mmCIF file with all atom_site columns, C-alpha atoms in Angstrom:
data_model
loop_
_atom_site.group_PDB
_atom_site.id
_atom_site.type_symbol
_atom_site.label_atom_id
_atom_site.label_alt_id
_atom_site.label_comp_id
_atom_site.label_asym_id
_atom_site.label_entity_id
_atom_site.label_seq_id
_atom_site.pdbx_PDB_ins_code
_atom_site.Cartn_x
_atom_site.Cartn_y
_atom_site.Cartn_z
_atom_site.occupancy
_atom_site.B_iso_or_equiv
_atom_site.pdbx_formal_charge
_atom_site.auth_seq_id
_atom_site.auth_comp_id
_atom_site.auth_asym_id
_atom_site.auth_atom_id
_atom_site.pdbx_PDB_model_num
ATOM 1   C CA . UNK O 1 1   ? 88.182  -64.297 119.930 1.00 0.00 ? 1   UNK O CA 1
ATOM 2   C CA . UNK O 1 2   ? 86.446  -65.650 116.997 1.00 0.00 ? 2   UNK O CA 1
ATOM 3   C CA . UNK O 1 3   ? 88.089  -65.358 113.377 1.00 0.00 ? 3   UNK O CA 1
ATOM 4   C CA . UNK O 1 4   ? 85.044  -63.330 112.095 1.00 0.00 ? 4   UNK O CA 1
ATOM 5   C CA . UNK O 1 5   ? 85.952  -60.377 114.668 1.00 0.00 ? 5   UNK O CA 1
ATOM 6   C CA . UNK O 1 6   ? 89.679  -60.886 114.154 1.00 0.00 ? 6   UNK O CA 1
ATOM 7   C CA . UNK O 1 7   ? 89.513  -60.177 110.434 1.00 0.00 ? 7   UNK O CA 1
ATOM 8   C CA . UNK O 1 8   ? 86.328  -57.192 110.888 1.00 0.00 ? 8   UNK O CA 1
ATOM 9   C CA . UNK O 1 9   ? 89.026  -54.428 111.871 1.00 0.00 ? 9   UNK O CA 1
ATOM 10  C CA . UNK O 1 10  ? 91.140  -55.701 108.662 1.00 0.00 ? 10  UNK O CA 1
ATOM 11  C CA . UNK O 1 11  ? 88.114  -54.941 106.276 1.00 0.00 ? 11  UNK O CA 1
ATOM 12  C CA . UNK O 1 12  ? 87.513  -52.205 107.773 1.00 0.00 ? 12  UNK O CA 1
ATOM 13  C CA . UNK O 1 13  ? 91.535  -50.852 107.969 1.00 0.00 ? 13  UNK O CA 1
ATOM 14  C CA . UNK O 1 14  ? 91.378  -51.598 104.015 1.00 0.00 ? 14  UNK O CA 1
ATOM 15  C CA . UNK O 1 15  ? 87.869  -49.627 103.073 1.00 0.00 ? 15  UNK O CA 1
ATOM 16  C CA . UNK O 1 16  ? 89.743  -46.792 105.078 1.00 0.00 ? 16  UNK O CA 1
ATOM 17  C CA . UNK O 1 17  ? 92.913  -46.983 103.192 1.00 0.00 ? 17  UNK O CA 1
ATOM 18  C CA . UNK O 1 18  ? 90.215  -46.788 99.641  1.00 0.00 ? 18  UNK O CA 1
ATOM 19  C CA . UNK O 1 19  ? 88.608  -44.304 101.175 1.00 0.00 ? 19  UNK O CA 1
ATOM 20  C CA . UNK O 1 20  ? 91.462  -42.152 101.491 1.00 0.00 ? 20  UNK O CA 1
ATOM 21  C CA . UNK O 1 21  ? 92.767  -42.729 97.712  1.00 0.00 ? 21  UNK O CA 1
ATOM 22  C CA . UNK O 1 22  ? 89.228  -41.750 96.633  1.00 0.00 ? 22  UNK O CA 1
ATOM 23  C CA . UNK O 1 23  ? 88.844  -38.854 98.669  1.00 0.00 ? 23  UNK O CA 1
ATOM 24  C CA . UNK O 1 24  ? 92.903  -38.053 97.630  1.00 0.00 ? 24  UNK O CA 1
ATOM 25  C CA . UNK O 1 25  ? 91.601  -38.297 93.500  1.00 0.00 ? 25  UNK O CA 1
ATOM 26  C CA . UNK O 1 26  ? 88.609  -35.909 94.350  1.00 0.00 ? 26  UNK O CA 1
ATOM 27  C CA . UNK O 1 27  ? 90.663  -33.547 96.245  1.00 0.00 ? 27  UNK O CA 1
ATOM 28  C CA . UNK O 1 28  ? 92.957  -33.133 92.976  1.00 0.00 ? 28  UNK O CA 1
ATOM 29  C CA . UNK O 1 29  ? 89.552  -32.754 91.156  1.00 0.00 ? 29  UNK O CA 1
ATOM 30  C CA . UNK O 1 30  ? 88.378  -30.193 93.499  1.00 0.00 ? 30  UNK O CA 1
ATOM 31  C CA . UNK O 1 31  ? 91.164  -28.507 92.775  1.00 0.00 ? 31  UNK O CA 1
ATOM 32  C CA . UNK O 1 32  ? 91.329  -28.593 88.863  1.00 0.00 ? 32  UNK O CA 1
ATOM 33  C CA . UNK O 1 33  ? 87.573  -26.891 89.692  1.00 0.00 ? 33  UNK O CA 1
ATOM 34  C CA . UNK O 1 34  ? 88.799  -24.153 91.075  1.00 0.00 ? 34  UNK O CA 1
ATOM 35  C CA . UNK O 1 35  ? 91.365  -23.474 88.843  1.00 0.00 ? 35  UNK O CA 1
ATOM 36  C CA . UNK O 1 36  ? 88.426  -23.720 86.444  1.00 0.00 ? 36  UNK O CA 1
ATOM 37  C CA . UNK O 1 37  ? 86.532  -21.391 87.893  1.00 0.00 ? 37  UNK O CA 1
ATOM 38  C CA . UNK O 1 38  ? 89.592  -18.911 87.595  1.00 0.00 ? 38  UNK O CA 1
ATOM 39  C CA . UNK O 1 39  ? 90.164  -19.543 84.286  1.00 0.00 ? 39  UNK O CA 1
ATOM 40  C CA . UNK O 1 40  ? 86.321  -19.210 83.246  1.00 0.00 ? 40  UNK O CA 1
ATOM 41  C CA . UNK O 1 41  ? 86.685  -16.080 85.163  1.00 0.00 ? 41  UNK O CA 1
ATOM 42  C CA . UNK O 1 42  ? 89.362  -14.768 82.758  1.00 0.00 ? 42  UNK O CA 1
ATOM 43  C CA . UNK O 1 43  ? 88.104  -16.220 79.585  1.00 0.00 ? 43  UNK O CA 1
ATOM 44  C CA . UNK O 1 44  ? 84.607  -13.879 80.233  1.00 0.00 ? 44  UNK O CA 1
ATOM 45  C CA . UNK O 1 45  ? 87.254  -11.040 81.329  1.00 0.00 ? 45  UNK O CA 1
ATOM 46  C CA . UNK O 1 46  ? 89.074  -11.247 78.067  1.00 0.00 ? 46  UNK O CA 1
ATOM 47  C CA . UNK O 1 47  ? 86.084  -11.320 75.889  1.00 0.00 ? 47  UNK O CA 1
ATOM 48  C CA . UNK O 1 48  ? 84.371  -8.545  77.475  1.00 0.00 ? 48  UNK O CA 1
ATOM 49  C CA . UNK O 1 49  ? 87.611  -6.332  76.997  1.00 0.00 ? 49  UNK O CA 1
ATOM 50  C CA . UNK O 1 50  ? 88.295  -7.750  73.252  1.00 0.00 ? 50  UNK O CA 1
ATOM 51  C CA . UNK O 1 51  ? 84.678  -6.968  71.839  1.00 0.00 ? 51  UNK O CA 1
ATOM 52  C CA . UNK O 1 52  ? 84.743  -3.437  73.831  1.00 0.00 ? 52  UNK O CA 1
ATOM 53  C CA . UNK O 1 53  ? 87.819  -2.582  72.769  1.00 0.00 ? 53  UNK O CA 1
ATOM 54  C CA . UNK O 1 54  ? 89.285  -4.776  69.298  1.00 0.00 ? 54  UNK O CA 1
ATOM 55  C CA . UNK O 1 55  ? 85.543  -5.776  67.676  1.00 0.00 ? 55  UNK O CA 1
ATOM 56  C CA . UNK O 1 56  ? 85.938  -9.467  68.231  1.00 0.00 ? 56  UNK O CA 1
ATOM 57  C CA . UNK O 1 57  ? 84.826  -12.009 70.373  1.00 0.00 ? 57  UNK O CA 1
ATOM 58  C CA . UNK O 1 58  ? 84.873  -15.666 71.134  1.00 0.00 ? 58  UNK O CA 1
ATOM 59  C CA . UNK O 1 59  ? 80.938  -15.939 70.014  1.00 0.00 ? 59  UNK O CA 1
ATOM 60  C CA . UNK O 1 60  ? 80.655  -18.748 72.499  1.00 0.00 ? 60  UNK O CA 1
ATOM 61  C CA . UNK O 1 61  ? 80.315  -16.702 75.611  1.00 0.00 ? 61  UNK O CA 1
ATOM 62  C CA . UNK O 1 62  ? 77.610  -18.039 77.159  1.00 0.00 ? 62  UNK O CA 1
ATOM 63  C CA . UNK O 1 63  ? 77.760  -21.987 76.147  1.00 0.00 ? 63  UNK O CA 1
ATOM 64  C CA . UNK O 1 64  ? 81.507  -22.176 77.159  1.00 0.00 ? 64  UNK O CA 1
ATOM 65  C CA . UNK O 1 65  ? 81.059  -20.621 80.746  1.00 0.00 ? 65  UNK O CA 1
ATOM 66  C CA . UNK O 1 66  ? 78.005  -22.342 80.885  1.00 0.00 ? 66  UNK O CA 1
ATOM 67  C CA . UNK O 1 67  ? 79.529  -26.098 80.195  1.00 0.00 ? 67  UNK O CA 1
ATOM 68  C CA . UNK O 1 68  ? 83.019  -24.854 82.763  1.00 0.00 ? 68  UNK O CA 1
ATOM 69  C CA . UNK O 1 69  ? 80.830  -24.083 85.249  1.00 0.00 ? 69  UNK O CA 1
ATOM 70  C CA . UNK O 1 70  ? 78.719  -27.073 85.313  1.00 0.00 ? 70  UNK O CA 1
ATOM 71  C CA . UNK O 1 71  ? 81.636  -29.478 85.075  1.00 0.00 ? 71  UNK O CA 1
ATOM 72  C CA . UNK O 1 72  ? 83.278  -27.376 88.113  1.00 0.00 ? 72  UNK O CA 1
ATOM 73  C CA . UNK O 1 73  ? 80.403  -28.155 90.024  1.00 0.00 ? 73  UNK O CA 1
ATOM 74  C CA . UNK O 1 74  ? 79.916  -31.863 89.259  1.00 0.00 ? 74  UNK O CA 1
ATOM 75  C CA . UNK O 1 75  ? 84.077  -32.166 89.805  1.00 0.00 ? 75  UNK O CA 1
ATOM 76  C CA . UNK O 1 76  ? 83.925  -30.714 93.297  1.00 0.00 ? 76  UNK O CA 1
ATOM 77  C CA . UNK O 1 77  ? 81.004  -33.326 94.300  1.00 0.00 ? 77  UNK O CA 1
ATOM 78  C CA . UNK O 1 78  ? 83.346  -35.471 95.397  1.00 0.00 ? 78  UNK O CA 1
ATOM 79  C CA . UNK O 1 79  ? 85.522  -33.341 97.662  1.00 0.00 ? 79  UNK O CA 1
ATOM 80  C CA . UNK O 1 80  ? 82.652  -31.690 99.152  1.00 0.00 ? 80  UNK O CA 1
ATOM 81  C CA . UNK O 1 81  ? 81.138  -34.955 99.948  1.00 0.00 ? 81  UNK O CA 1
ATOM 82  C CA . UNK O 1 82  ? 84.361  -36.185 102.050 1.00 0.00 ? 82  UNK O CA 1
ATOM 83  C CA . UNK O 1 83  ? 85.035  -33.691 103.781 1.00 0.00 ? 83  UNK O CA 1
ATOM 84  C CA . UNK O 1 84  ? 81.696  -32.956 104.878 1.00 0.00 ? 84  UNK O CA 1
ATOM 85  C CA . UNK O 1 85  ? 81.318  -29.692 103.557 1.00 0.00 ? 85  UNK O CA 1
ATOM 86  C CA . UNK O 1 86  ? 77.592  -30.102 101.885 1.00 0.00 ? 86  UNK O CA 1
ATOM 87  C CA . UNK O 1 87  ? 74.952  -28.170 103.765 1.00 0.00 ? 87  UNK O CA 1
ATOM 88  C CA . UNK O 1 88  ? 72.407  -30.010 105.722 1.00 0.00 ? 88  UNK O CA 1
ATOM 89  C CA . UNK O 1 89  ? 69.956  -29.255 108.753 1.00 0.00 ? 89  UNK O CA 1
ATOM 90  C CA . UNK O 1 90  ? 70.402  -31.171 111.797 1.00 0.00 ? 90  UNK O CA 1
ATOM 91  C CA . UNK O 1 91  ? 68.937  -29.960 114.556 1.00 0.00 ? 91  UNK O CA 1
ATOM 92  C CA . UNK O 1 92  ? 67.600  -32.855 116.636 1.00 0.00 ? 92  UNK O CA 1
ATOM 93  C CA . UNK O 1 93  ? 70.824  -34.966 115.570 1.00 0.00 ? 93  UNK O CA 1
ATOM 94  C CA . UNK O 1 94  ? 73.313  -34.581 117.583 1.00 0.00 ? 94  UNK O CA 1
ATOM 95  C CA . UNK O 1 95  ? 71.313  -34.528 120.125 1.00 0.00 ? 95  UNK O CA 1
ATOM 96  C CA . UNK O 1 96  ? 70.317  -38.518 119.586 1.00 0.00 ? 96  UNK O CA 1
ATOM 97  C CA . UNK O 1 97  ? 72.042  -41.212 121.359 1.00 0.00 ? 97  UNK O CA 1
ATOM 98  C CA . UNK O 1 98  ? 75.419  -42.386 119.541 1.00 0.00 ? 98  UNK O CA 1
ATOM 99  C CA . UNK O 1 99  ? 73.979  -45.671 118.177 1.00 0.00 ? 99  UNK O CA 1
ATOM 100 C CA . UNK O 1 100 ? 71.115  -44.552 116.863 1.00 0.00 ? 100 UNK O CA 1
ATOM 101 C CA . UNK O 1 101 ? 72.489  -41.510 114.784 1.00 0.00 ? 101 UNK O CA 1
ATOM 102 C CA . UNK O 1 102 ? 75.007  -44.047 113.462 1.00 0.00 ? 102 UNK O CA 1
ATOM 103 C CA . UNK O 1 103 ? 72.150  -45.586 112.171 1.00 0.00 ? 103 UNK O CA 1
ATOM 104 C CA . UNK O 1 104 ? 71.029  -42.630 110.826 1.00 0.00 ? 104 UNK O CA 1
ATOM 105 C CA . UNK O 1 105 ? 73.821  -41.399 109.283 1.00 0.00 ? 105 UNK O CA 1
ATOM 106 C CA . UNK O 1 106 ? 73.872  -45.078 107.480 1.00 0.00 ? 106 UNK O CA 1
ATOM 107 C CA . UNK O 1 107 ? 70.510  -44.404 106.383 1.00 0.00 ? 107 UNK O CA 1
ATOM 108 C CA . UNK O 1 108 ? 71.034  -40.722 104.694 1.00 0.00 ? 108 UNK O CA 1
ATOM 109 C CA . UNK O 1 109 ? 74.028  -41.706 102.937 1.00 0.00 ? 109 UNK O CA 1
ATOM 110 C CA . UNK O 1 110 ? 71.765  -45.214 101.187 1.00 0.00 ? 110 UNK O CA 1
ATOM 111 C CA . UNK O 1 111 ? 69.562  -42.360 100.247 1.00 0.00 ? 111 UNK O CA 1
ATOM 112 C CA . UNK O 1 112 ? 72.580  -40.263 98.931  1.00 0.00 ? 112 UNK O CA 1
ATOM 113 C CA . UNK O 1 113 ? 73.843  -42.749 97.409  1.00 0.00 ? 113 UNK O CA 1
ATOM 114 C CA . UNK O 1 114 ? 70.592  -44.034 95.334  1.00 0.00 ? 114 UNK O CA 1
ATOM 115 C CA . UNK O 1 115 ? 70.452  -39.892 94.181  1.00 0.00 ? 115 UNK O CA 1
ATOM 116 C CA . UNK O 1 116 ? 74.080  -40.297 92.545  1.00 0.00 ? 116 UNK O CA 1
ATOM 117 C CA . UNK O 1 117 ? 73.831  -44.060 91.155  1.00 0.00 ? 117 UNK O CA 1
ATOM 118 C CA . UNK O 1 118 ? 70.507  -42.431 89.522  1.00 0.00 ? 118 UNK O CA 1
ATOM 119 C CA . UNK O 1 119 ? 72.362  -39.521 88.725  1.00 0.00 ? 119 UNK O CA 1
ATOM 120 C CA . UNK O 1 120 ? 75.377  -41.283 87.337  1.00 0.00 ? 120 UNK O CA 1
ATOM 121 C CA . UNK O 1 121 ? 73.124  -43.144 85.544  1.00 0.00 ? 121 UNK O CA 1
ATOM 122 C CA . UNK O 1 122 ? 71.061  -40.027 83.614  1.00 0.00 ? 122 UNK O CA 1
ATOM 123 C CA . UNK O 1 123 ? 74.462  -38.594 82.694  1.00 0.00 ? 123 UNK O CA 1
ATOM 124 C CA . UNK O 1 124 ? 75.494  -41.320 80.662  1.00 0.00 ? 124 UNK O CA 1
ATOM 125 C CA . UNK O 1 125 ? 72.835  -42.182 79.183  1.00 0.00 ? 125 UNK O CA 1
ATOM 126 C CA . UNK O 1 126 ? 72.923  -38.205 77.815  1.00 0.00 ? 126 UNK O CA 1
ATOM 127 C CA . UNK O 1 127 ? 76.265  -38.473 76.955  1.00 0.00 ? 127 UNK O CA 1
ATOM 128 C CA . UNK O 1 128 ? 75.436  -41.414 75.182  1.00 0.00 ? 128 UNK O CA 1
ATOM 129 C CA . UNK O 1 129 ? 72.483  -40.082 73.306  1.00 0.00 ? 129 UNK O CA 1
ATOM 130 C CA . UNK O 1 130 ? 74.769  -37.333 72.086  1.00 0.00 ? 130 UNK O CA 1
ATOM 131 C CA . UNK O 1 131 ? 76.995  -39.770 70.626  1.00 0.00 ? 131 UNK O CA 1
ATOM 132 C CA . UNK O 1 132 ? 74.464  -41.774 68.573  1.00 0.00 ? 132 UNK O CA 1
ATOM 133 C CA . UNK O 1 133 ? 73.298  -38.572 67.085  1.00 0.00 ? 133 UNK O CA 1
ATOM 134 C CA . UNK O 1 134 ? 76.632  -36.488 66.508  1.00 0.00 ? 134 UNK O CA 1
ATOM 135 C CA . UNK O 1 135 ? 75.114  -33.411 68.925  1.00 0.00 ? 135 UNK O CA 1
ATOM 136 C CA . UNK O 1 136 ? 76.642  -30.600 68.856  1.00 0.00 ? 136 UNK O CA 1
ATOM 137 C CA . UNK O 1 137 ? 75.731  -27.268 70.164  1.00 0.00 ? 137 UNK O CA 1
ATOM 138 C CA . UNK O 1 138 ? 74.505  -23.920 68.310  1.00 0.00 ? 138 UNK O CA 1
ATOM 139 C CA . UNK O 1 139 ? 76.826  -21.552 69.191  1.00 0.00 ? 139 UNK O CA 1
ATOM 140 C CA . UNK O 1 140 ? 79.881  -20.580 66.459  1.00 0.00 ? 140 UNK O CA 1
ATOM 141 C CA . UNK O 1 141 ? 82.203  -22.825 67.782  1.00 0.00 ? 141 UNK O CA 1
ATOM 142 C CA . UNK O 1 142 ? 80.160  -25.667 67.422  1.00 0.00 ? 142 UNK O CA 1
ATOM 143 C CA . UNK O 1 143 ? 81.282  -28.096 69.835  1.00 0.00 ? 143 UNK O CA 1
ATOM 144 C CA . UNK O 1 144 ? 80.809  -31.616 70.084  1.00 0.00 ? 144 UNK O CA 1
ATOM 145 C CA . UNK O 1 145 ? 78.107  -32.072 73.168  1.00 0.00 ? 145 UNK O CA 1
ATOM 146 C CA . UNK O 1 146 ? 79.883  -35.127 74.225  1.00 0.00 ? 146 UNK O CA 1
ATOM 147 C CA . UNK O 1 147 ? 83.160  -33.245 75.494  1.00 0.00 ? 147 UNK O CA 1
ATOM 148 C CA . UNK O 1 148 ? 81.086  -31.053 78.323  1.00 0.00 ? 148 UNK O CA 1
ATOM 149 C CA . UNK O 1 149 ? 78.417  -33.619 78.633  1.00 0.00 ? 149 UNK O CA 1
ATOM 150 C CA . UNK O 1 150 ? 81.478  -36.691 78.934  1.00 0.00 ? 150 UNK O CA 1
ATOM 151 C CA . UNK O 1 151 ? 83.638  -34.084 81.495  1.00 0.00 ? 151 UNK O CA 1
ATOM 152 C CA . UNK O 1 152 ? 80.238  -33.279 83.409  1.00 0.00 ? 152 UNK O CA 1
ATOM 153 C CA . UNK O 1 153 ? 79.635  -36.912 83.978  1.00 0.00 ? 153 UNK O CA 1
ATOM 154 C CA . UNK O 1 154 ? 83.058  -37.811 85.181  1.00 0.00 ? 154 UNK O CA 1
ATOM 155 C CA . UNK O 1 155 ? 82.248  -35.322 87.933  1.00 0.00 ? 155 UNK O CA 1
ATOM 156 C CA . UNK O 1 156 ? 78.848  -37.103 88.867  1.00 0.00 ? 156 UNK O CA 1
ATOM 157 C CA . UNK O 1 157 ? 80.311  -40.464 88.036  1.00 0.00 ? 157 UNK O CA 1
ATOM 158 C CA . UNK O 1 158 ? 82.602  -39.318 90.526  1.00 0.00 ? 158 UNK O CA 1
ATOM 159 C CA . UNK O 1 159 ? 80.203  -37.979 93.329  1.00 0.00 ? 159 UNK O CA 1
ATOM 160 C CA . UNK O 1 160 ? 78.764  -41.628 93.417  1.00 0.00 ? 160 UNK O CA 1
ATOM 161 C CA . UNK O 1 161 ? 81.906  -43.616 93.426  1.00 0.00 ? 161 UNK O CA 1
ATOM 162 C CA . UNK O 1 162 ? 82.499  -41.567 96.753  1.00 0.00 ? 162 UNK O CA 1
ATOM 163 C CA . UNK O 1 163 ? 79.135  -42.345 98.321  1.00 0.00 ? 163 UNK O CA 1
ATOM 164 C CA . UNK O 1 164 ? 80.190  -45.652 97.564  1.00 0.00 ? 164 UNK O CA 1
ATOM 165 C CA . UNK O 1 165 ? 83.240  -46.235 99.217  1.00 0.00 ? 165 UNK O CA 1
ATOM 166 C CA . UNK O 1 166 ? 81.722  -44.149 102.452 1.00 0.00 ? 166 UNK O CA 1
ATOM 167 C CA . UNK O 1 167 ? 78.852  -46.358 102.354 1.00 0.00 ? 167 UNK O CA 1
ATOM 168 C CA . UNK O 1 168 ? 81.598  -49.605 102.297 1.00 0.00 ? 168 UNK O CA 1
ATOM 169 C CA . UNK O 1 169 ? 83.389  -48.178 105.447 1.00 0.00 ? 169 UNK O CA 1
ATOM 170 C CA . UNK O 1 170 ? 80.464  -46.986 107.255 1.00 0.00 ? 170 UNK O CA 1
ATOM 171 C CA . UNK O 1 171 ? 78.597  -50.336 106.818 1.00 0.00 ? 171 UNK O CA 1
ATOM 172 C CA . UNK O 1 172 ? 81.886  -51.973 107.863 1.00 0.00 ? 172 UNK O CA 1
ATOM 173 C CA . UNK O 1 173 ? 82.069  -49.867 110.822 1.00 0.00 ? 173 UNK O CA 1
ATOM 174 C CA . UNK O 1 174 ? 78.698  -51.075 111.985 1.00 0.00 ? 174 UNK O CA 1
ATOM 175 C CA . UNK O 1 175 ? 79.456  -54.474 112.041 1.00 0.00 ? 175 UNK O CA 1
ATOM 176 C CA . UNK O 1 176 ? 82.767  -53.979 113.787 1.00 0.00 ? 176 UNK O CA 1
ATOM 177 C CA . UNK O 1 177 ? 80.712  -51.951 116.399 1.00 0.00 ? 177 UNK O CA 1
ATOM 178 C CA . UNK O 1 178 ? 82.331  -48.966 115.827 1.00 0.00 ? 178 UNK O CA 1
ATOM 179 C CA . UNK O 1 179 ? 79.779  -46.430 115.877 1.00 0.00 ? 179 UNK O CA 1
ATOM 180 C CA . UNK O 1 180 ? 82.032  -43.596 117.071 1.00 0.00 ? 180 UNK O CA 1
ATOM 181 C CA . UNK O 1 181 ? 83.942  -43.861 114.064 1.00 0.00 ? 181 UNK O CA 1
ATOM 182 C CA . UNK O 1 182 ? 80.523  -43.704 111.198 1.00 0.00 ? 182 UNK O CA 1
ATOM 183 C CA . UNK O 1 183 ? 79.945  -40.590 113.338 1.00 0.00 ? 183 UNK O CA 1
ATOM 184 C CA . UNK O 1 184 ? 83.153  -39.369 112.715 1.00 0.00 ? 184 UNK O CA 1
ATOM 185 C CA . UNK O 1 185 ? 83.327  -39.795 109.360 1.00 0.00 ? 185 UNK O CA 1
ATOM 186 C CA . UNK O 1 186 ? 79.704  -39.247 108.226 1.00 0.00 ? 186 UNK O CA 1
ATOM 187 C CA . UNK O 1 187 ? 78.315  -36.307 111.221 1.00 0.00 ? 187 UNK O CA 1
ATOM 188 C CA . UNK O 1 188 ? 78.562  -32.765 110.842 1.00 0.00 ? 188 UNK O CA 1
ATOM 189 C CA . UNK O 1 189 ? 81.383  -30.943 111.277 1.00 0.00 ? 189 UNK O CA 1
ATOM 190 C CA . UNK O 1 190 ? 82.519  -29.607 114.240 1.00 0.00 ? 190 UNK O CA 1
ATOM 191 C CA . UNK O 1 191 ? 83.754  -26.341 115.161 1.00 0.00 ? 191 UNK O CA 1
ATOM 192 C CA . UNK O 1 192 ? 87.129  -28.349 116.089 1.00 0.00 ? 192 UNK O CA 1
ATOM 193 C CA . UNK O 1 193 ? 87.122  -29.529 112.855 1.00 0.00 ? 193 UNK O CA 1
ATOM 194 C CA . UNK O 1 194 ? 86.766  -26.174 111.607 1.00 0.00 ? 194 UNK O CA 1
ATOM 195 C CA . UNK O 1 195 ? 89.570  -24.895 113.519 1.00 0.00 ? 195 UNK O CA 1
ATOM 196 C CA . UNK O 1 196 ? 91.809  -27.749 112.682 1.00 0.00 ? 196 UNK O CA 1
ATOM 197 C CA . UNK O 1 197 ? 91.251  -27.588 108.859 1.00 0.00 ? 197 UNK O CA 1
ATOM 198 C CA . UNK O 1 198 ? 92.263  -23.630 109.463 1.00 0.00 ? 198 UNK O CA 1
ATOM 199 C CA . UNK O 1 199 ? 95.554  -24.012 111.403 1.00 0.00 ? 199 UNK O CA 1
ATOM 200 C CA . UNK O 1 200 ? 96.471  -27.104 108.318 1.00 0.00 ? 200 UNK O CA 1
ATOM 201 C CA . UNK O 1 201 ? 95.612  -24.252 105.939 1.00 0.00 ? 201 UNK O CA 1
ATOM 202 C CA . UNK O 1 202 ? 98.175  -21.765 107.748 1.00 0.00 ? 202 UNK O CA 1
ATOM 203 C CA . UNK O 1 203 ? 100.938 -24.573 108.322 1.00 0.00 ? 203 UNK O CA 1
ATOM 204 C CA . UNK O 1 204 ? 101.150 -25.084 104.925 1.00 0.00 ? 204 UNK O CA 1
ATOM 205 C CA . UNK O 1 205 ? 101.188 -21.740 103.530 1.00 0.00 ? 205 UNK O CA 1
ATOM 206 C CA . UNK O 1 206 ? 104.526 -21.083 106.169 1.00 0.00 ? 206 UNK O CA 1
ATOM 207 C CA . UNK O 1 207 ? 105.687 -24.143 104.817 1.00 0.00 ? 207 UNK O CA 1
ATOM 208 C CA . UNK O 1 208 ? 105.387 -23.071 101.136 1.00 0.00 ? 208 UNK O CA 1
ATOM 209 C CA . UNK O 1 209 ? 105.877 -25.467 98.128  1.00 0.00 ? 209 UNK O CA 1
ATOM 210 C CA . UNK O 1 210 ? 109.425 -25.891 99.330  1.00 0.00 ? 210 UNK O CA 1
ATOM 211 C CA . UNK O 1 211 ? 110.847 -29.817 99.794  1.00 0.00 ? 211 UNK O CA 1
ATOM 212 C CA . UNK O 1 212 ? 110.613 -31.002 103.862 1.00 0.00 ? 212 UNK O CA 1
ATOM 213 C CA . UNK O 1 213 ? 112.957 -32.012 106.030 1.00 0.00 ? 213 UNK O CA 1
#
């Protein structure tokens, strides 16, 4: 065996290990969304109630909500990306032969991947023209643009990062002619997967936050 396979599978052992971190961080980001989203929830609740019922109100309604619920959605990018959760039509794929889907899947995730670098990319350079002229928004609170704008492009910052690293191990998995495993980690999801993720789900509610044994 030739040193150039012996040390493939290594590469490719380490782009799983920094896929995993990455997908770890945007788990914990998905989850600071949600909360997010709950707390967005209550912050409308509580100004609906205190301008019915007290005569006040935040005056920033709309533009608060507005900048949570964009930076929930750019913070769950990520997540959704790794665990193969974004929506897509693919009819005629599965039904292709092994290698050449793996070469598909390649393909739609260069494409994915030139979206978020170009993404990425736009966001900065927003939340750097905010900066250089001191933007802030019109509502009574008047908030410095570059805090939503800055969170906001963490999340697509993010979203790219992950491409990234999925791009690393699936272009690694190539050359170590593994297609099996680019299908695994870039093809839909099954209905196995579906059921697995469900029974995790249930395990760990019995288990509660409780230590192990």
């Amino acid at each position: 065996m030739s040193n150039g396979a012996s040390t493939a599978p290594a590469w490719l052992h380490a782009a799983r290990r920094l896929r995993i971190w990455v997908a770890a961080v945007a788990a914990v980001m998905a989850h600071i969304a949600g909360w997010n989203y709950i707390l967005c929830a209550c912050f409308i609740t509580f100004d609906i109630v205190a301008r019915s019922f007290f005569g006040f109100s935040s005056k920033a309604t709309v533009e608060v909500t507005g900048y949570m619920l964009a930076g929930g959605i750019a913070w769950a990018l990520a997540h959704t990306l790794a665990r193969r959760a974004h929506i897509r039509v693919d009819v005629f794929m599965m039904r292709l032969p092994l290698g050449l889907r793996a070469w598909l899947h390649l393909f739609s995730l260069t494409l994915l991947l030139g979206l978020g670098i170009f993404f990425a990319w736009a966001a900065l350079e927003l939340v750097d023209e905010s900066a250089l002229f001191n933007a802030h928004d019109n509502s009574a609170l008047r908030i410095e643009m570059i805090w939503p704008q800055g969170i906001w492009a963490f999340g697509i910052i993010s979203f790219a990062v992950m491409a990234l690293v999925l791009m690393l191990e699936a272009s690694l998995s190539i050359l170590a002619g593994e297609p099996e495993a680019l299908d695994t980690l870039l093809g839909s999801r099954t209905l196995q997967d579906e059921t697995e993720e469900a029974l995790e789900a249930v395990a760990m509610a019995h288990e509660g936050p409780g230590p192990k044994p």
